[in-house]
Every structure is written in structure tokens, then in C-alpha cells.
Coordinates of C-alpha atoms and ligand atoms in Angstrom, one line a residue:
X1 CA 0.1 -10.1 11.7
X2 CA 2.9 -12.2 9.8
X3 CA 6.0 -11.5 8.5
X4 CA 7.3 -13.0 5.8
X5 CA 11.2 -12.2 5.0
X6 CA 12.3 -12.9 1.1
X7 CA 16.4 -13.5 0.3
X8 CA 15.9 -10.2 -1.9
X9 CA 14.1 -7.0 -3.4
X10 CA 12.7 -8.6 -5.9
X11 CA 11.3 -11.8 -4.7
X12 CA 9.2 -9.6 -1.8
X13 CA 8.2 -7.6 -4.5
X14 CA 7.0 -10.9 -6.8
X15 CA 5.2 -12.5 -3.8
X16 CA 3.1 -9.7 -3.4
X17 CA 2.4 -9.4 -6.5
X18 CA 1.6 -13.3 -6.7
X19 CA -0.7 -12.6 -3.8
X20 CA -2.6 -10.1 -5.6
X21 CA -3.1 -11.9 -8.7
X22 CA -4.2 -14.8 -6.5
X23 CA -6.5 -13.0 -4.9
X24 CA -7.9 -11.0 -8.6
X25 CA -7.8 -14.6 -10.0
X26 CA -10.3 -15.9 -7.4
X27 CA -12.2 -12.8 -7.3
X28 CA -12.8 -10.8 -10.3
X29 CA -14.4 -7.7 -9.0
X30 CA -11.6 -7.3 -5.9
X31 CA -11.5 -4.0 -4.8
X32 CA -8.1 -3.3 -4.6
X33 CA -6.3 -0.6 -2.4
X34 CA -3.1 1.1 -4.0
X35 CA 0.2 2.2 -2.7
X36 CA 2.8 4.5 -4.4
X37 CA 6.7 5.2 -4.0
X38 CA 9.5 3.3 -5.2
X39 CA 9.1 0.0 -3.3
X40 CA 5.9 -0.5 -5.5
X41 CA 7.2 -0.1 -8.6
X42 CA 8.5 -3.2 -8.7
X43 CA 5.2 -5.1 -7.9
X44 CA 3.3 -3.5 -10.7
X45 CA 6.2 -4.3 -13.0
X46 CA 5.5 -7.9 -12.1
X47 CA 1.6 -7.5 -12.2
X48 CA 1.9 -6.0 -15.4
X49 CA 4.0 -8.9 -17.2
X50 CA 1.4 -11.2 -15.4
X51 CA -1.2 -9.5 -17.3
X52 CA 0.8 -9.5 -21.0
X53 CA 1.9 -13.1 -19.7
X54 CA -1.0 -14.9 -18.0
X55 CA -3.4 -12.9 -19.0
X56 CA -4.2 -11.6 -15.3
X57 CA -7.5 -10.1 -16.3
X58 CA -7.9 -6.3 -14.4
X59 CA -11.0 -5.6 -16.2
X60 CA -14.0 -6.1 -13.1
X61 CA -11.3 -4.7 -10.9
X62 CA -11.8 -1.5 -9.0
X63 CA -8.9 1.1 -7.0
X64 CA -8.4 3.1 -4.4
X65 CA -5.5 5.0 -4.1
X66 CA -4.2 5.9 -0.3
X67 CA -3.2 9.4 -1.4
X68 CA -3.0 12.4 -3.8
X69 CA -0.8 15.4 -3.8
X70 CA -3.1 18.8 -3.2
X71 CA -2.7 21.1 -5.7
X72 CA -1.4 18.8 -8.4
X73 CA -3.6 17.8 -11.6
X74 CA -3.5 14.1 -12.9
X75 CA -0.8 15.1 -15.5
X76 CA 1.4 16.8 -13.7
X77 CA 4.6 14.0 -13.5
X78 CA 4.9 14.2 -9.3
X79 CA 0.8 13.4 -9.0
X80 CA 0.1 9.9 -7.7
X81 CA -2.7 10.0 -10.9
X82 CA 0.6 10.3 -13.4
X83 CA 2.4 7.6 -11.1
X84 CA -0.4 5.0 -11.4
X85 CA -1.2 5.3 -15.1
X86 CA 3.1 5.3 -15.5
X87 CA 3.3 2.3 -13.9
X88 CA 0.4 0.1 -13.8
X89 CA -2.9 1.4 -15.4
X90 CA -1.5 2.1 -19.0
X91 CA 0.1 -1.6 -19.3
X92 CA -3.2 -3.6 -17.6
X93 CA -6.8 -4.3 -19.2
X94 CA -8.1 -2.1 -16.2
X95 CA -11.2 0.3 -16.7
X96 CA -10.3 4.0 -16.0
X97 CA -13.5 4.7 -14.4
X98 CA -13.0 1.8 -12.0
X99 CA -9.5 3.5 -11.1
X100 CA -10.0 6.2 -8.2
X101 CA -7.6 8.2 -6.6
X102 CA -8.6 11.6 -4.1
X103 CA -8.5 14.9 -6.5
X104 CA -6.4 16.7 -5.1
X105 CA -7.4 20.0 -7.4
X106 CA -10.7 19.9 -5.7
X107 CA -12.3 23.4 -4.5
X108 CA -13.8 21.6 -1.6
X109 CA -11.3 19.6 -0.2
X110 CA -13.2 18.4 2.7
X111 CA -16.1 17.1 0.4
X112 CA -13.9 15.6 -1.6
X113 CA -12.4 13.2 1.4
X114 CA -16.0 12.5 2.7
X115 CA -16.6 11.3 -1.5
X116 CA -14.1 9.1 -1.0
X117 CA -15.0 7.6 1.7
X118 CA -18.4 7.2 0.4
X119 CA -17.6 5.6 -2.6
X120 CA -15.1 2.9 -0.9
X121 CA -17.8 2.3 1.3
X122 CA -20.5 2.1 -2.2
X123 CA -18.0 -0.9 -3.7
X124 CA -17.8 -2.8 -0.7
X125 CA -15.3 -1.5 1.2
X126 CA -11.5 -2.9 0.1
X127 CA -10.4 -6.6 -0.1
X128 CA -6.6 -5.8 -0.2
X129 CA -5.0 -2.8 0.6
X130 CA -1.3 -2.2 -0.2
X131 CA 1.0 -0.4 1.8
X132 CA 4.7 1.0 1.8
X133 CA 6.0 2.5 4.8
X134 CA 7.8 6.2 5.0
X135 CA 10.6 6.8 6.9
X136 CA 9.0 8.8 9.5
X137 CA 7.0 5.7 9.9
X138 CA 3.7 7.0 7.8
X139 CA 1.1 4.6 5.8
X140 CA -0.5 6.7 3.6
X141 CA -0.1 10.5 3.8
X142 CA -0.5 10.1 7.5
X143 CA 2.5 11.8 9.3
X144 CA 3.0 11.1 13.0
X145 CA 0.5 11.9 15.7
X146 CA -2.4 10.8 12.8
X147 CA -5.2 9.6 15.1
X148 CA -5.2 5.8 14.7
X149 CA -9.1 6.4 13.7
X150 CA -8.3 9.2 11.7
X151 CA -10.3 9.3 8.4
X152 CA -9.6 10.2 4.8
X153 CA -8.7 14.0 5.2
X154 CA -6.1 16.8 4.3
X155 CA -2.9 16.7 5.8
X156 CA 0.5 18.4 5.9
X157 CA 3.4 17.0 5.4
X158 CA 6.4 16.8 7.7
X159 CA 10.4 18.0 6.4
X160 CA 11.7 14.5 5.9
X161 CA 8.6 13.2 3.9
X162 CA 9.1 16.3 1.8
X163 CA 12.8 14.7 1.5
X164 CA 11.9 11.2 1.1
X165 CA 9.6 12.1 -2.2
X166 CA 11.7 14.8 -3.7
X167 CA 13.1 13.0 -6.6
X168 CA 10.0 13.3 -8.3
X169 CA 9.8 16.9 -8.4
X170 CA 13.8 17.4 -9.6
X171 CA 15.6 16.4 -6.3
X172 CA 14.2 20.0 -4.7
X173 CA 12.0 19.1 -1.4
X174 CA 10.5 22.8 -1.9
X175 CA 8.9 21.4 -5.0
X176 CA 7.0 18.8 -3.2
X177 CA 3.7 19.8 -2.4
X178 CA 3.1 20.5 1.5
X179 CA 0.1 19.0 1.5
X180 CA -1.7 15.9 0.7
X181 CA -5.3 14.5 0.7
X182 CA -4.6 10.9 2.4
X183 CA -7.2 7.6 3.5
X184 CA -7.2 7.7 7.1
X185 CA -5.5 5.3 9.8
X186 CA -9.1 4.1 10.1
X187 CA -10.0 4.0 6.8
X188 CA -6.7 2.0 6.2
X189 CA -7.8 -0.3 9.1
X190 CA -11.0 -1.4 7.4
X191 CA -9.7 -2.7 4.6
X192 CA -10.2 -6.8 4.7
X193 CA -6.4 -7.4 4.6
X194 CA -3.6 -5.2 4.7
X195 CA 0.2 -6.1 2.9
X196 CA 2.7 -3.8 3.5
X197 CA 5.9 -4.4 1.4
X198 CA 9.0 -3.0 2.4
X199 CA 12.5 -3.4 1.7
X200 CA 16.8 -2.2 1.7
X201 CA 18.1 -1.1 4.8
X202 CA 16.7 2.5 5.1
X203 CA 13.9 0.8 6.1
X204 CA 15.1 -1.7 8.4
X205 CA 14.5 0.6 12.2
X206 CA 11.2 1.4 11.4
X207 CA 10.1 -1.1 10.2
X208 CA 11.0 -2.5 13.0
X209 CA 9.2 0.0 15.0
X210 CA 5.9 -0.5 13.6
X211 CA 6.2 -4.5 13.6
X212 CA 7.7 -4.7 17.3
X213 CA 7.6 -2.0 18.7
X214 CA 4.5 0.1 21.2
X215 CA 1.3 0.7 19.2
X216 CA 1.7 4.5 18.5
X217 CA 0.2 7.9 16.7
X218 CA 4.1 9.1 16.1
X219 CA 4.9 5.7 13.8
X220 CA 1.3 5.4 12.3
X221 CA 2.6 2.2 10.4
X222 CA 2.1 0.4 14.1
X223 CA -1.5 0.6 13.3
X224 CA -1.3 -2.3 11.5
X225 CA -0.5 -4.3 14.6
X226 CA -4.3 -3.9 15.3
X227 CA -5.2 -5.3 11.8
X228 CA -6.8 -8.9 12.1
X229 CA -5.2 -10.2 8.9
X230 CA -2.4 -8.2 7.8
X231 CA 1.2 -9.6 6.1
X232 CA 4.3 -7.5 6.4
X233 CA 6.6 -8.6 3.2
X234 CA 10.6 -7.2 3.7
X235 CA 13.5 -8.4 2.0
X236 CA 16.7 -9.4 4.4
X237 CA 18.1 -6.1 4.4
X238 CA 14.7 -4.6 5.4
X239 CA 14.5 -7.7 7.8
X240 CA 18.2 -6.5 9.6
X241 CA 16.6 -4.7 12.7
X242 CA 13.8 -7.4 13.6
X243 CA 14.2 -9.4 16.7
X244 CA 11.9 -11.8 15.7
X245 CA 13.2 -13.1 12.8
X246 CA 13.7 -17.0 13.5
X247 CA 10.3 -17.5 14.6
X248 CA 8.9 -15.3 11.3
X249 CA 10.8 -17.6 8.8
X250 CA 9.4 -20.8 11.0
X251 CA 5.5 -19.2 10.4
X252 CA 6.2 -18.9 6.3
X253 CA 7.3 -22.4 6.7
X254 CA 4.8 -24.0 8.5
X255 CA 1.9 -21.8 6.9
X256 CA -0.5 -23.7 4.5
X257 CA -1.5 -20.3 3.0
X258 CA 2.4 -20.0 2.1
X259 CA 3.1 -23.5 0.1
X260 CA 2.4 -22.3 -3.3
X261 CA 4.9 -19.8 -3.1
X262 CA 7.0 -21.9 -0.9
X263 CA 7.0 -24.4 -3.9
X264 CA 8.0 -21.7 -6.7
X265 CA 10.9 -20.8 -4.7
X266 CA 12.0 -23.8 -4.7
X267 CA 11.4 -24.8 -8.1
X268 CA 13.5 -21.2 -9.3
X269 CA 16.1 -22.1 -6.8
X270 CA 16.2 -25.3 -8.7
X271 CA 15.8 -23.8 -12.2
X272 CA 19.1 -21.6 -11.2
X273 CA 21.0 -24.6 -10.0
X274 CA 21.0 -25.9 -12.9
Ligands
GLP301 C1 5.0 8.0 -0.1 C2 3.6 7.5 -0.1 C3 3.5 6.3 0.9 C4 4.7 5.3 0.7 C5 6.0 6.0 0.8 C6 7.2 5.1 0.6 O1 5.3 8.9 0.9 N1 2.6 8.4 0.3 O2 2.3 5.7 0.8 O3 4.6 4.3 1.6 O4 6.0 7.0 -0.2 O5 7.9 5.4 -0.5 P1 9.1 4.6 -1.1 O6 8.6 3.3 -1.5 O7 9.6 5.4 -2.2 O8 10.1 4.4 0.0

């Protein structure tokens, strides 16, 4: 794992989103694992003006969501389906049909999961898969005590994540669904790289959890310590409650993989100078 700490919200948000393009750039058919919440708006705002800008090309792409409300159609405004076409779908040159997401209408919730498995598994499995973190620690859907080789199933979901996602359903936690259809720990695992992006100070003590602390099922974000090639992205304030934090900064440095956007920062830090 690395951990790479940007001055602010925005530039964590950019990098990642540089990252992906790189990656879409180099290979056009990427299968591509989304995240939703806040903290990603701001990476498919910069993906989308890399597509009206440098014409970032989405059309051999293919997605997999992490999760989907149960009991919520594609329309309705709190659905992750509603989310995605809001705020990256609708404003990229990406097929619909290569968009997926769980359906979390099905009758047969249960088949539905093992479809989704089966049809990450029929593209390849996924190249990169985005994550945010909750503040009970989750990735994905999956609340504490999520077997770390849990698979894409129904879960519920606990008080404070009903809290944490009310203000898409009017500020009213008792709006938010109880239950979700969510990728596994295991699934998540899988993927060929992870990036998790995370950022302001709510996030800063479990974040720090998952990065440092004991590998657990109660923060099921620590998972990722067992990931062979996963990136943690935080701003400073996210940064605040790592203890590692010197030797993170002297990795980005020092890491060949790193020198492009090393090099951009400093050419905008010189761009603002003068
Ligand atoms: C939801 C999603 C998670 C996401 C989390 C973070 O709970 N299911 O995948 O990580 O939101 O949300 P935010 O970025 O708004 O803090």
C-alpha cells in the first residue's frame, strides 16, 4: 500500500482522476470499478472536463458499481443508478450498456448478487476499483463484522451510515433505505488495483484505522492492507491522524510511478506564482 497526501481537496481528487485517465488512456477497454458519496463527486467533475477537454475517450470502457440501494429504481434521486448518470455517465462518451450497477429492485435478490459477480468475472475481472471510506469504516456497502472474503450480497445497514447518506433523501435517515445490495470485501479484493480517495477531517481517525491500524471485520476499509497494489489518496486534513506521514510524503517523492504528477504540481505551483 501507499499513501499519497495532497496540500488540498481538490488536488487528491485531480490525481485520481489523472490516474484513471492514465490508466483509460493506455487501455481502452479498462474495466473500471465505481465509487459513490460526496468525496467522488469531485473526481468525476475532473474526468468529465478531461473528456469535453482532452477528449478522454469512455467509449470501450466498462463499470462496476460497488453498491445499490434495495428497493430503489434507477430514477429515483437517492439510487446510486441516478448518482452515476448525475454525475459522470450523462457528461462522458460512455456506452450505457457497458455501465452496470447491482438492481436493487430485483425479485431475487440473491441471483441478482451471484449475476454480478458473474459478469465482473465475464469482462475480466476489474483493473481499477475506486473507493471512498464511510465513517464506520465501510468500503462498499459492507458495515463492520463484513467477512474480509465476503462476496457481493444483501446487507443492512447500520444507524450512522443511515446518517452519513441522509442528505440525499431530504436530511431524514428514516428515508434511507435499510438495506443495500453491495460487492463483497472479497470481491473488492480482486480487483487489480485498488484507490481509495479520502478527505477533510471527518475522515482523518479512520482513515487512520484502516491505513495503520490491526487488519479487522469491524473497519472493513483495513482490508485493503491485504491488497498487493493499492494507493490511499487523502488531502492534509484527512492526513491529520496518520503517524506515518513523513515517510508517506518521502515514497511520493521518490516514486518513479509519481513524477508525472509530481511535475504538474509543480508546474501549477509555478503557474500560480506568477
Ligand atoms: C456511501 C457509499 C460508500 C462511500 C461512502 C462515503 O456509504 N456506499 O461506497 O465510500 O458513501 O461517502 P462520502 O464520500 O459522502 O463521505
Amino acid at each position: 500500500m501507499e499513501v499519497i497526501i495532497q496540500k488540498t481537496v481538490e488536488s487528491a481528487a485531480s490525481l485520481v482522476a489523472n490516474l484513471i485517465a492514465r490508466e483509460l488512456r493506455a487501455k481502452p477497454a479498462l474495466v473500471l470499478g465505481l465509487a459513490t458519496g460526496r468525496t467522488m463527486e469531485r473526481v468525476y467533475r475532473h474526468l468529465a472536463r478531461m473528456h469535453s477537454g482532452d477528449s478522454l475517450d469512455f467509449s470501450r470502457c466498462r463499470t462496476f458499481n460497488l453498491d445499490e440501494y434495495v428497493g430503489l429504481s434507477a430514477t429515483h434521486p437517492g439510487s446510486y443508478h441516478h448518482y452515476m448518470n448525475k454525475h459522470l455517465f450523462t457528461h462522458v462518451n460512455i456506452r450505457r450498456r457497458n455501465t452496470h450497477l447491482p438492481d436493487g429492485t430485483a425479485d431475487d435478490l440473491a441471483a441478482e448478487c451471484a449475476r454480478y459477480e458473474a459478469l465482473i468475472r465475464k469482462c475480466g475481472g476489474i483493473d481499477i476499483q475506486l473507493l471512498g471510506i464511510g465513517s464506520d469504516g465501510h468500503i462498499g456497502f459492507n458495515e463492520p463484522l463484513s467477512s474480509l472474503r465476503s462476496r457481493t450480497r444483501e446487507k443492512a445497514l447500520t444507524v450512522s451510515t443511515l446518517r452519513q447518506n441522509a442528505a440525499m433523501f431530504g436530511g431524514d435517515p428514516d428515508k434511507v433505505p435499510r438495506r443495500a445490495i453491495t460487492m463483497g470485501v472479497g470481491t473488492i479484493l480482486e480487483a487489480k488495483r485498488c484507490v481509495l480517495l479520502a478527505t477533510g477531517r471527518d475522515k482523518a481517525r479512520i482513515l487512520a484505522k484502516a491505513v495503520e491500524g490491526p487488519i479487522t471485520s469491524m473497519i472493513s476499509a483495513s482490508a485493503i492492507q491485504l491488497h498487493p497494489h493499492c494507493t490511499v489518496v487523502v488531502d492534509e486534513a484527512a492526513a491529520s491522524g496518520l503517524r506515518g506521514v513523513e515517510y508517506y510524503r518521502w515514497i511520493f517523492e521518490n516514486e518513479p510511478e509519481w513524477q508525472e504528477f509530481r511535475q504538474k504540481k509543480l508546474r501549477r505551483s509555478r503557474h500560480e506564482r506568477a
